[in-house]
Every structure is written in structure tokens, then in C-alpha cells.
mmCIF file of C-alpha atoms in Angstrom:
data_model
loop_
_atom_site.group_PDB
_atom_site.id
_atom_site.type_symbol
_atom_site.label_atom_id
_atom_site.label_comp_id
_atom_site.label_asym_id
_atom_site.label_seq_id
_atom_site.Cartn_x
_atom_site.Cartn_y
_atom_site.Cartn_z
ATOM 1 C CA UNK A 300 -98.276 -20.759 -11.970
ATOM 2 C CA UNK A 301 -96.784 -20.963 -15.543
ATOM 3 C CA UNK A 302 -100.113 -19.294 -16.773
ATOM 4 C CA UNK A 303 -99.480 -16.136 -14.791
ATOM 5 C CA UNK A 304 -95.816 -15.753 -15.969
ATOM 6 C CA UNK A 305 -96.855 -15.948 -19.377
ATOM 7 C CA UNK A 306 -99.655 -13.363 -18.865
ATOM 8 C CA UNK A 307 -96.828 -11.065 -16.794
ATOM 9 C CA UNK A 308 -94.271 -11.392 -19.665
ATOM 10 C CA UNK A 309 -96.589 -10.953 -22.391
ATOM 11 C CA UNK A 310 -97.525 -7.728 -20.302
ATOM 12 C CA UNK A 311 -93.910 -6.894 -20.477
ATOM 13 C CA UNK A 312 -93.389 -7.439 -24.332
ATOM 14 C CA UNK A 313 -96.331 -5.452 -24.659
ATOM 15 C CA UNK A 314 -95.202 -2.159 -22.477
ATOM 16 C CA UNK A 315 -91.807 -2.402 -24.129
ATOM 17 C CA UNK A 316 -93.007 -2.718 -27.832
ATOM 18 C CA UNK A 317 -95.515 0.289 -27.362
ATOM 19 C CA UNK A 318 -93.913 2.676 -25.131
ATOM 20 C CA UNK A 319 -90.413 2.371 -24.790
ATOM 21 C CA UNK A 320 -89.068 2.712 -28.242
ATOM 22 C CA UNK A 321 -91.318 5.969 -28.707
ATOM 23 C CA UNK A 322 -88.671 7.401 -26.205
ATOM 24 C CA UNK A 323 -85.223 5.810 -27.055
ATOM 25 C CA UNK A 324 -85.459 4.764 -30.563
ATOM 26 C CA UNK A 325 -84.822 7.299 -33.267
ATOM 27 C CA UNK A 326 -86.297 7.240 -36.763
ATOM 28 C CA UNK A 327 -85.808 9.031 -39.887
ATOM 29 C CA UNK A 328 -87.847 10.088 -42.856
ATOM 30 C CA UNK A 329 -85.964 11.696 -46.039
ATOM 31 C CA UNK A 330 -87.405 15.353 -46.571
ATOM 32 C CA UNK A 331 -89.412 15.830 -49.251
ATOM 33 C CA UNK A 332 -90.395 19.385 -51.404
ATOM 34 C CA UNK A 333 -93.606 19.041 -52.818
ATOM 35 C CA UNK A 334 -93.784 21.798 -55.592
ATOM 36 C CA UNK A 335 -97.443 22.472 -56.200
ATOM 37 C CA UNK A 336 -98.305 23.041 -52.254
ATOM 38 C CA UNK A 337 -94.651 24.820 -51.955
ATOM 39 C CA UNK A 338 -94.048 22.884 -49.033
ATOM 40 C CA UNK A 339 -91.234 20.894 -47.195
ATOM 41 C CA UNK A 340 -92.189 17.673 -45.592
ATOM 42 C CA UNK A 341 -90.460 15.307 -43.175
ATOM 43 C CA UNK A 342 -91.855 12.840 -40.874
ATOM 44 C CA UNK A 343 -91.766 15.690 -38.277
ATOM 45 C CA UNK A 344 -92.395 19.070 -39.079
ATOM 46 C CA UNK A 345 -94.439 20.431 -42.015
ATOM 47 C CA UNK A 346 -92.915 24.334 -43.894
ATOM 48 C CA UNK A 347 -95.052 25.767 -46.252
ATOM 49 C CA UNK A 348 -93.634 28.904 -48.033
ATOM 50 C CA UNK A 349 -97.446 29.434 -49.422
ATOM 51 C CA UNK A 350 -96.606 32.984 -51.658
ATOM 52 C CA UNK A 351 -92.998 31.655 -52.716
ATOM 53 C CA UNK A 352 -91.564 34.085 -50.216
ATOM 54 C CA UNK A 353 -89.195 33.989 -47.001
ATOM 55 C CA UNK A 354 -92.511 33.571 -45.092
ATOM 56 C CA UNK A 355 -92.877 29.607 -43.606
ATOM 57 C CA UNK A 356 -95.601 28.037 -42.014
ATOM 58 C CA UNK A 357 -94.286 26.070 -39.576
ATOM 59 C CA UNK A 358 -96.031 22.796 -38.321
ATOM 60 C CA UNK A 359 -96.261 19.676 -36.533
ATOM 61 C CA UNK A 360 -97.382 16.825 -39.076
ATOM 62 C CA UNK A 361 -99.900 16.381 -36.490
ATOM 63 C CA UNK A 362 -101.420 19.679 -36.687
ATOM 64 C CA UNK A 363 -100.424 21.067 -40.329
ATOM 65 C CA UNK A 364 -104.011 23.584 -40.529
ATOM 66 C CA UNK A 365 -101.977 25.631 -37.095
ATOM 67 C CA UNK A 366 -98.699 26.810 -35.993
ATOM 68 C CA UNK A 367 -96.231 29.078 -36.580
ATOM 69 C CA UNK A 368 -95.498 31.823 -38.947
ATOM 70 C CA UNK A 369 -91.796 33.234 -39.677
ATOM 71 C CA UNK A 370 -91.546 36.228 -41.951
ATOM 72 C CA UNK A 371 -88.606 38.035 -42.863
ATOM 73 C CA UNK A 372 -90.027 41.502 -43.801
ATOM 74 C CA UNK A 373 -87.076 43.988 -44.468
ATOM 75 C CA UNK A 374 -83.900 44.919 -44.831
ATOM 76 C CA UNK A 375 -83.175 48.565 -43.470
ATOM 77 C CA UNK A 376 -80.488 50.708 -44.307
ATOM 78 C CA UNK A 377 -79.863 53.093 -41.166
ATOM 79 C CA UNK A 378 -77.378 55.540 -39.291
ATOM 80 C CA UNK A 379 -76.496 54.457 -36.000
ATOM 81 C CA UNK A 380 -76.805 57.932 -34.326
ATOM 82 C CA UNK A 381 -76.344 56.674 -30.393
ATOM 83 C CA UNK A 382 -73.855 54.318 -31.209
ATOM 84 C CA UNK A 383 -75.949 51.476 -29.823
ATOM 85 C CA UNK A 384 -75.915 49.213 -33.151
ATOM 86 C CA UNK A 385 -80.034 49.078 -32.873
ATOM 87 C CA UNK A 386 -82.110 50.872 -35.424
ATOM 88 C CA UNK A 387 -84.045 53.087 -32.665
ATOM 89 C CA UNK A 388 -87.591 54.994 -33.306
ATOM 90 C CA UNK A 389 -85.633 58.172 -33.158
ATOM 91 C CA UNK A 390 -83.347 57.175 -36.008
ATOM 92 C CA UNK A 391 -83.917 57.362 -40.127
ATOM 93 C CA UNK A 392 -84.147 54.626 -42.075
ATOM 94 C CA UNK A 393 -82.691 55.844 -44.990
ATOM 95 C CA UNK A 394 -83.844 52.983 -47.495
ATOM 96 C CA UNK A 395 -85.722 49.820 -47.088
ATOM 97 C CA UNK A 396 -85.086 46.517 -49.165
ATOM 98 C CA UNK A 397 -88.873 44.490 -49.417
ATOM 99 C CA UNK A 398 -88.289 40.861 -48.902
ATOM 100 C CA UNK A 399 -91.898 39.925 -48.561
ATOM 101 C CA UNK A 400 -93.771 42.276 -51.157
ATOM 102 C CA UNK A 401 -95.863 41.491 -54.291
ATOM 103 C CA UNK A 402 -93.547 39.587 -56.531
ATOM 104 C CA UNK A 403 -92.547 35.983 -55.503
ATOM 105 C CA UNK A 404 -89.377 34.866 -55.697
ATOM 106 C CA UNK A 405 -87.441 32.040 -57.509
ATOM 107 C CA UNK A 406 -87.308 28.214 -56.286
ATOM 108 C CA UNK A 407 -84.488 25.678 -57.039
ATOM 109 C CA UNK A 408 -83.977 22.650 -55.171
ATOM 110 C CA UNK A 409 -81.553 20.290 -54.862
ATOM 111 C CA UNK A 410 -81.491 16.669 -53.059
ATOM 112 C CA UNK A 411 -79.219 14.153 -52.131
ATOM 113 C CA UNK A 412 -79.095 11.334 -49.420
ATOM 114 C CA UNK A 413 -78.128 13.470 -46.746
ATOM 115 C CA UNK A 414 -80.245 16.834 -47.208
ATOM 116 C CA UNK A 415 -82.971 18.926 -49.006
ATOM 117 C CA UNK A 416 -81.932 22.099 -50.144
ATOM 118 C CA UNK A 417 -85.020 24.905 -50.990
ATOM 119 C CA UNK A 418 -83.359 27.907 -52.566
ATOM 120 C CA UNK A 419 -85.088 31.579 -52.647
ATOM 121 C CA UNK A 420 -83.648 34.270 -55.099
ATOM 122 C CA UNK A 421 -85.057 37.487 -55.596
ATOM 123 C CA UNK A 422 -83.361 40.776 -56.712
ATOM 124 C CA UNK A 423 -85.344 42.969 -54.680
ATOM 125 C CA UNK A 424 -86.942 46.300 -54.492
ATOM 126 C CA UNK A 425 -84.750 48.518 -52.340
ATOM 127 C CA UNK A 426 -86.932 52.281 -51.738
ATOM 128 C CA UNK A 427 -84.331 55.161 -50.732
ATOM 129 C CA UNK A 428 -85.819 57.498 -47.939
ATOM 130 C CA UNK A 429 -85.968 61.277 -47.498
ATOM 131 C CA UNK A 430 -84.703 64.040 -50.201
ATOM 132 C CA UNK A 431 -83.253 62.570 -53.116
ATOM 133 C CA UNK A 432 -84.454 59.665 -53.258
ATOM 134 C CA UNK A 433 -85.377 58.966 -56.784
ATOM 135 C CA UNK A 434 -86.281 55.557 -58.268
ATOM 136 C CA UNK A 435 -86.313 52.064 -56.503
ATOM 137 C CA UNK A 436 -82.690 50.329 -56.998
ATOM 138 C CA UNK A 437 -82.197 46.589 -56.708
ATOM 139 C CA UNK A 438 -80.376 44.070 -54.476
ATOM 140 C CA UNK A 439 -79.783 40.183 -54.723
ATOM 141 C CA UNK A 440 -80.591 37.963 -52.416
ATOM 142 C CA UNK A 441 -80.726 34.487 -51.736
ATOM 143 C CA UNK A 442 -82.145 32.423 -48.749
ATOM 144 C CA UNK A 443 -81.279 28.318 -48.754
ATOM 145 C CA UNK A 444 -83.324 26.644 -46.463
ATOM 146 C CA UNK A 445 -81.533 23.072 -46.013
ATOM 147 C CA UNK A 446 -82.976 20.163 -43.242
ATOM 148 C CA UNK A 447 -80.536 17.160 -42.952
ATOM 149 C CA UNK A 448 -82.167 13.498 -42.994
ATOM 150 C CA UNK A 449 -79.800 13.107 -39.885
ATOM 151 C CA UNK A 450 -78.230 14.877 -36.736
ATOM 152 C CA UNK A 451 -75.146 17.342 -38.151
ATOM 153 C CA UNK A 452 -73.037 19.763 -36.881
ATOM 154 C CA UNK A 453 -72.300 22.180 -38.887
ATOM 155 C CA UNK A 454 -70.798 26.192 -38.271
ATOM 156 C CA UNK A 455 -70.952 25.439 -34.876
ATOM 157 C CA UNK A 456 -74.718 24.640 -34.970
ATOM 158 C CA UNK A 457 -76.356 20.912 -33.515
ATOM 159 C CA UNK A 458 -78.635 20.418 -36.213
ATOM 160 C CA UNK A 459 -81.362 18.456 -35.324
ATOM 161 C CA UNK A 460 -82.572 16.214 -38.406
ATOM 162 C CA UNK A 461 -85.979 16.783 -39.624
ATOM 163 C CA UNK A 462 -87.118 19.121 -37.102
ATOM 164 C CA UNK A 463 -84.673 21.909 -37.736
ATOM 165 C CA UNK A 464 -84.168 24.289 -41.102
ATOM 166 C CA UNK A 465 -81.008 25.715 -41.570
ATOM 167 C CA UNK A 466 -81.268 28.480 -43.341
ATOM 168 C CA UNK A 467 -78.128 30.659 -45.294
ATOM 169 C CA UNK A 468 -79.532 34.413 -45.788
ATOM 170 C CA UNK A 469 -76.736 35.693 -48.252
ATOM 171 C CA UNK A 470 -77.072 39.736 -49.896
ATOM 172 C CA UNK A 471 -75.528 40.968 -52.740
ATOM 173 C CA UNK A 472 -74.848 44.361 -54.215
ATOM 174 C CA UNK A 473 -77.162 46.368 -51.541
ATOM 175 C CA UNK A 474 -77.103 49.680 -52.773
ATOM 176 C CA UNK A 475 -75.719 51.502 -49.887
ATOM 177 C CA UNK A 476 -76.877 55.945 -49.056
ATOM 178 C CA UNK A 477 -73.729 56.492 -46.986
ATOM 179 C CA UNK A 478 -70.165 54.902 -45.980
ATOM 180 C CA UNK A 479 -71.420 54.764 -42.119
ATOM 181 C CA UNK A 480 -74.573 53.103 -42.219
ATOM 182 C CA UNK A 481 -75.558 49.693 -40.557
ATOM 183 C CA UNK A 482 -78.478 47.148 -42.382
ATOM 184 C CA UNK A 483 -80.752 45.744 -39.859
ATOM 185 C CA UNK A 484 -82.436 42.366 -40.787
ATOM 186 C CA UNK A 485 -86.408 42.711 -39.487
ATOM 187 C CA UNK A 486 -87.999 38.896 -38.750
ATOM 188 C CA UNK A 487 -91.582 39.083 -37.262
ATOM 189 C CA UNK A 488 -92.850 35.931 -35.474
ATOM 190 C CA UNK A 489 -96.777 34.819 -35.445
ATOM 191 C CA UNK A 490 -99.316 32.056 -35.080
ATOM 192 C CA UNK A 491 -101.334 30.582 -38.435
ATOM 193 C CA UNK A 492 -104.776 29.286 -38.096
ATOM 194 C CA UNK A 493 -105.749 28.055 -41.944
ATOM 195 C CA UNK A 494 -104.864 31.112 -43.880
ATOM 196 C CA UNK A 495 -105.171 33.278 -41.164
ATOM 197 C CA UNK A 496 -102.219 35.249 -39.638
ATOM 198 C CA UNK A 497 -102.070 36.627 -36.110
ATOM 199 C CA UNK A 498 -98.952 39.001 -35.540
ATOM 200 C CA UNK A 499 -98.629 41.198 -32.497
ATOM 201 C CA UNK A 500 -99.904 38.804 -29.981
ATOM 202 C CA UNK A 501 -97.657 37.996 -27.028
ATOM 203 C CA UNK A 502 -95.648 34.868 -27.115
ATOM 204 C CA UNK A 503 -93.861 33.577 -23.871
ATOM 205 C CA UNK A 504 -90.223 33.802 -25.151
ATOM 206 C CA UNK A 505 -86.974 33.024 -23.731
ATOM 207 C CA UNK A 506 -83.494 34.343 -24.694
ATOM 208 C CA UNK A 507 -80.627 32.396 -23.980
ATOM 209 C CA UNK A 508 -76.967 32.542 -25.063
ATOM 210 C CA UNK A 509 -74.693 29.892 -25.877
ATOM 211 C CA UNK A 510 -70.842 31.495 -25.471
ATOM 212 C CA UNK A 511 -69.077 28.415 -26.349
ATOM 213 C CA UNK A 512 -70.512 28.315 -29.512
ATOM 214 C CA UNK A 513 -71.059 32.198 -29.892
ATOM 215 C CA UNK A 514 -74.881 31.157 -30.572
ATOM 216 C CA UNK A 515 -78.122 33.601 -29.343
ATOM 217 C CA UNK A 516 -81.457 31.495 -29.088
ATOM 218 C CA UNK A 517 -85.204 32.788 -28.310
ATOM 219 C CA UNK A 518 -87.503 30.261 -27.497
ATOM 220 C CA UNK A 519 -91.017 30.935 -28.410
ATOM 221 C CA UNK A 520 -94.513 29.636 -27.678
ATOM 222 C CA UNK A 521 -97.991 30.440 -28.431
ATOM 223 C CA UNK A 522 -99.963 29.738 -25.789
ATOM 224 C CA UNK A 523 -102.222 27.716 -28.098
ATOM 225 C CA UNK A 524 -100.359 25.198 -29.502
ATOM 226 C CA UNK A 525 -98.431 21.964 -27.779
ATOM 227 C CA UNK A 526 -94.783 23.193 -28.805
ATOM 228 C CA UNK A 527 -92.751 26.020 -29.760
ATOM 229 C CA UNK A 528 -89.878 26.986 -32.122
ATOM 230 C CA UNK A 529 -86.214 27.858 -31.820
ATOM 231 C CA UNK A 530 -84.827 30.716 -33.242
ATOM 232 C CA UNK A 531 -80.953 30.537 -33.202
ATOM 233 C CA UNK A 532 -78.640 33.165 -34.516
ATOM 234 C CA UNK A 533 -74.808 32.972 -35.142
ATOM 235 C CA UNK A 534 -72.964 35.513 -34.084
ATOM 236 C CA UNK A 535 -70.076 35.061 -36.556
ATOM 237 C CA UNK A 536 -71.292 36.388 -40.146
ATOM 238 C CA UNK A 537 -69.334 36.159 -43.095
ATOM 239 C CA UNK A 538 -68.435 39.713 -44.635
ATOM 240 C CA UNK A 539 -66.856 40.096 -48.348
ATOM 241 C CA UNK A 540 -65.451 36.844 -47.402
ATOM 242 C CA UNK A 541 -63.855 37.454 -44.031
ATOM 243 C CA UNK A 542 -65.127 36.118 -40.792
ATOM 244 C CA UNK A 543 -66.747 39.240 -38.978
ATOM 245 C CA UNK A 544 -69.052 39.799 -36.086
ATOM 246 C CA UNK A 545 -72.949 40.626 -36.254
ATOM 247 C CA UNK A 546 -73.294 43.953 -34.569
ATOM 248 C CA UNK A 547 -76.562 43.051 -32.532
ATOM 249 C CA UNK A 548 -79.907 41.341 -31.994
ATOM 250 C CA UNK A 549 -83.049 42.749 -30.372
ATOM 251 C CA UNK A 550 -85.920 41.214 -29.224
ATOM 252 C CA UNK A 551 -88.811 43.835 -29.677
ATOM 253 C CA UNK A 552 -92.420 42.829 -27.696
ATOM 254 C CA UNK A 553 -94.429 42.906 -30.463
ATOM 255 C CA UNK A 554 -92.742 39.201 -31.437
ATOM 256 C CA UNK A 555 -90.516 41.353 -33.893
ATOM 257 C CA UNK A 556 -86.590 40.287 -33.917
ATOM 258 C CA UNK A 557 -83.841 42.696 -35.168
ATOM 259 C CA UNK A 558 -80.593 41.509 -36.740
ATOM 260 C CA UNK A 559 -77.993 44.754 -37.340
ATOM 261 C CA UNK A 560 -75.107 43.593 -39.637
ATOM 262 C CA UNK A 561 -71.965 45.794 -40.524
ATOM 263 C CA UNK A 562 -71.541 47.569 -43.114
ATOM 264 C CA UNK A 563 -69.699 45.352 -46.171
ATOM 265 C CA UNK A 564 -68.809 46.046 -50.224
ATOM 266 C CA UNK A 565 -69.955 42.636 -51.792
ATOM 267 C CA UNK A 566 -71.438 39.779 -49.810
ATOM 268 C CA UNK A 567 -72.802 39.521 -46.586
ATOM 269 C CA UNK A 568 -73.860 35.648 -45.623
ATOM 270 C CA UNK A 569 -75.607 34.712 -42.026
ATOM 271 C CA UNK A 570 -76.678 31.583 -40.925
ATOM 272 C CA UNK A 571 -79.634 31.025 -38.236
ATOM 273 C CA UNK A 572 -81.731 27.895 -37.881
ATOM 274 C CA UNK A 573 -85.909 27.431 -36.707
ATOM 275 C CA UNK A 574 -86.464 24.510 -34.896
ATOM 276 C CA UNK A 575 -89.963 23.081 -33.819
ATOM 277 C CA UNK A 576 -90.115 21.862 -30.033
ATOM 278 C CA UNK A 577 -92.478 19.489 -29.487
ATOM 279 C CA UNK A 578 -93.419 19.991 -25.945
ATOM 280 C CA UNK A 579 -95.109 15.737 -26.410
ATOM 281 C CA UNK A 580 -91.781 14.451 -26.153
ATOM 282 C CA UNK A 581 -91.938 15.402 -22.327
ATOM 283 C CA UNK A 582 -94.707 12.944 -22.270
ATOM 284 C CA UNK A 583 -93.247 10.406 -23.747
ATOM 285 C CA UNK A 584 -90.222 10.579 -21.678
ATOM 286 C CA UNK A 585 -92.807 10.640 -18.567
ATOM 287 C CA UNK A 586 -94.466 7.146 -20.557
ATOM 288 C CA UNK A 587 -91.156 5.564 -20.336
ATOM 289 C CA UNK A 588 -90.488 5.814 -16.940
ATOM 290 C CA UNK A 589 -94.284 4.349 -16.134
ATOM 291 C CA UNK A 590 -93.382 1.949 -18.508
ATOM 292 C CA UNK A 591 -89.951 1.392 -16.555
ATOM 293 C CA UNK A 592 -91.425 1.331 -13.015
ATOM 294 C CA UNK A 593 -94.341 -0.960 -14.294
ATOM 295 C CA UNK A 594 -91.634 -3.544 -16.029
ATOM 296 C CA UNK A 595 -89.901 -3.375 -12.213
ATOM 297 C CA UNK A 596 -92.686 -4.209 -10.623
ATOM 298 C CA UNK A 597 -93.712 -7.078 -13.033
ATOM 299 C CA UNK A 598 -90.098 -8.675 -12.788
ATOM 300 C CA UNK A 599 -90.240 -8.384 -9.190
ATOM 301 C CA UNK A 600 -93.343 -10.297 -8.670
ATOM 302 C CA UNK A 601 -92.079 -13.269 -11.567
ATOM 303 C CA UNK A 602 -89.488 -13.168 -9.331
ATOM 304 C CA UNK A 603 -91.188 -13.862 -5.873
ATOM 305 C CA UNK A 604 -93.615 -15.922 -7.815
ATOM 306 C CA UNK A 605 -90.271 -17.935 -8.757
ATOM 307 C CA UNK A 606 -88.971 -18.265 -5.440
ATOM 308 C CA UNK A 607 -92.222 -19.565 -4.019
ATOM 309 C CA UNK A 608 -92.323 -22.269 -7.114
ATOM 310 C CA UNK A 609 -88.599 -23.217 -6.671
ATOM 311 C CA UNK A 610 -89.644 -23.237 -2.582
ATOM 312 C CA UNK A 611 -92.785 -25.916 -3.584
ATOM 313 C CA UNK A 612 -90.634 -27.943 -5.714
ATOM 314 C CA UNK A 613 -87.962 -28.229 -2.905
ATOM 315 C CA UNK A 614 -90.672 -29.471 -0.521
ATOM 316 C CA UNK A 615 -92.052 -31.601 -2.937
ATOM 317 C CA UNK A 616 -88.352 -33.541 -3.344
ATOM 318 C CA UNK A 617 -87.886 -33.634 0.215
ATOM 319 C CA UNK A 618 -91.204 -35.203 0.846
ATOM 320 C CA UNK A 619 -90.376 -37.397 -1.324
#
């Protein structure tokens, strides 16, 4: 009888030092950059910014060679002609600012105990449109990218350590063609297979809106890979220092997101986030209820098998 409790307990230790803590304990791993791959590392989620660009790579540490790619192509100069604060096909762009072109951009980086900060600065090619439009001009802009070593709220974000980016777009000096015109931000979204690209391919996505936190999110997965990412956008932009609203976000289906901002003198500064969603932690919540309902069974028979040993030695004492 003592043989088979040992064997059931050691069963338990077993299920409850293997499964268990995979879904209630969380760990941490400090971020890392690691200069010569241009690449931020945590014990989660792999971003590679391969041509020192705001492009990322965006990985599981489990599958680095595939996932995700994030590139913020353009910023548009445009007049909003309907009134619908969306740069439509019928509408001019009257000059275009090249975030991801031919030159690469500067990295800084800064660490402490509580976050990694990767820091892309560019002054940028901005080409004017139409008549007139003479020689490229120039605008500033950094992008921080910042992951925290632990949960933090922040701006009215829930930032989720290691598996989240924060990321601070801030533009300076845009050139502006007229006193009315809008700047739309253009982000496409892809799929990376080695150094291999795929835009324009479908991704299930999901738009949801958070109102008591003024935050939009679109959920996106490729139908090849095991998780997804979260885009989440801040409505509340900062504008030549004042707090100000974006003016609107579209969703376009070829995996293309719009971002119109108002018009401004000095600085504009936005905020959104990427998170990775690994769809495996749905398994290992699933593990620890098996592992659960497997510990209740195992108590429940050391428990009859107690009763019928307490039961023997009662006999045995009246017997005797």
C-alpha cells in the first residue's frame, strides 16, 4: 500500500513540476540588442531591423527563419477633398516623405534595468508632387522602439514585457505644400520566410476598439504560422506639444494600415505598440487543466486508498 502512494505522489510532483508552472509562473529575460545582426532579443520574441530601417522582422524565438514583417513605408502629404480624413484614390498626394528607401538610418541604444531602448533617426527624403515641385526637401524623424523587462503601463497602454515593442514615431520640420493638408502615416503588414517577403497576401485580421483607453487594435494572422501580432494605435497624439486627436485609421485589404494625423508647425509624436500572440499559450492553459483534473483524480484515489488502510488497521485493533 505505501508503495503505490509513493508511485501516485511522485506522479503528482512530476505533473506539477512539468506542466503547471509553464501556465502560472512568469519568467523574465532582460532584452538584449545585438549590433552586428541588428536585432532585439528577449526570451520571447526575436526583431530584426535587417537594412537599419523602420522595417522589423518579427519572431517567435522558436521560429526566428519565419514570421512577420512590419514596414512603415511613407509619409504622405494630402488634401482631404471629401472631408473624410482618409487619403482616397481620387485624391493628390502632394508630396511623399520615404521612410524605407536606400539610405539606412542611425542607431543609438540605451539600457537600463527596466528597458531597452533602439532609436532610429533619419532626416528623410520628402519628393513634392505635381507642378512646381522642384528638388527633394528634408524632414526629421525619429522612431524609439522600447520593450520593458516587465509588465508596465504606460500612456494608457498594458505593456506586455518581452513580447511587446513600444514604439514613439516622432516628425520634425515636415515641409508642408499647403496650410490645409493632412499627413497620412502608410504601415504595410507581411509574412518573412528567410529573406523572403510576401506582402499582399490576405491575413485574417480583427479590429477592435478599446474606448476606455481611447486605444484601436487589429489583430493579425498568417495562416501559416502558430501566432499573430497586435497592432495597437493611440488615439491621443501629441501635436507641437498639446494633447490632440489622430484624425483616422484605415484598414486597407491588401494588409496596408493608414494613420491620418493633423496638420501641426513643429512636432508631431504617436505612440503604437506590436505585440506577438502566441496562439501555444492556449495549449498550455489546456495542459494545465489535464494536469489539474489528473492531480484530482490521483488525490482522490490516495484518498480512498487511505480510507481502506485506516478501515484495515481498525479491524486489525479490534481483532485484536
Amino acid at each position: 500500500m505505501k508503495g503505490i502512494k509513493v508511485v501516485a505522489l511522485g506522479i503528482i510532483a512530476i505533473i506539477s513540476l512539468s506542466l503547471i508552472p509553464r501556465a502560472i509562473i512568469n519568467t523574465y529575460a532582460q532584452p538584449n540588442w545585438i549590433g552586428d545582426k541588428r536585432e532585439i532579443r528577449t526570451g520571447k520574441v526575436v526583431i530584426r531591423l535587417p537594412r537599419s530601417q523602420p522595417e522589423y522582422f518579427i519572431s517567435s524565438t522558436s521560429k526566428e527563419n519565419i514570421g512577420y514583417s512590419v514596414k512603415f513605408l511613407q509619409l504622405i502629404e494630402f488634401i482631404d477633398t471629401n472631408g473624410n480624413n482618409l487619403l482616397d484614390k481620387d485624391e493628390v498626394a502632394l508630396s511623399r516623405g520615404i521612410l524605407c528607401g536606400q539610405v539606412s538610418w542611425d542607431i543609438d541604444v540605451e539600457q537600463n534595468e527596466t528597458a531597452l531602448e533602439v532609436k532610429l533617426s533619419s532626416h528623410i527624403r520628402v519628393i513634392y508632387h505635381g507642378p512646381m515641385m522642384g528638388p527633394p526637401k528634408t524632414a526629421y524623424v525619429e522612431i524609439r522602439n522600447t520593450i520593458f523587462t516587465h509588465e508596465t503601463s504606460i500612456n494608457g497602454y498594458d505593456i506586455m514585457s518581452e513580447q511587446e515593442v513600444k514604439i514613439d514615431i516622432i516628425v520634425m520640420n515636415w515641409p508642408w505644400r499647403a496650410q490645409n493638408s493632412l499627413l497620412s502615416l502608410r504601415v504595410i503588414f507581411g509574412t518573412y520566410h528567410g529573406e523572403e517577403i510576401t506582402y499582399g497576401r490576405k491575413m485574417a485580421n480583427e479590429h477592435r476598439k478599446d474606448p476606455r483607453h481611447n486605444v484601436d487594435s487589429i489583430m493579425m494572422r498568417d495562416p501559416g504560422l502558430d501566432y499573430g501580432i497586435l497592432f495597437r494605435v493611440r488615439e491621443s497624439i501629441k501635436v507641437d506639444g498639446l494633447n490632440k486627436t489622430m484624425q483616422a485609421m484605415n484598414w486597407r485589404d491588401n494588409n496596408t494600415l493608414e494613420i491620418t494625423y493633423p496638420h501641426f508647425d513643429d512636432v508631431l509624436i504617436h505612440d503604437p505598440s506590436i505585440r506577438i500572440i502566441e496562439l501555444v499559450a492556449e495549449k498550455i492553459g489546456f495542459m494545465g487543466w489535464f494536469a489539474g483534473a489528473i492531480m484530482v483524480i490521483i488525490s482522490a484515489l490516495i484518498s480512498y486508498l487511505s480510507i481502506i488502510s485506516l478501515r484495515k488497521k481498525i479491524k486489525r485493533a479490534l481483532a485484536s
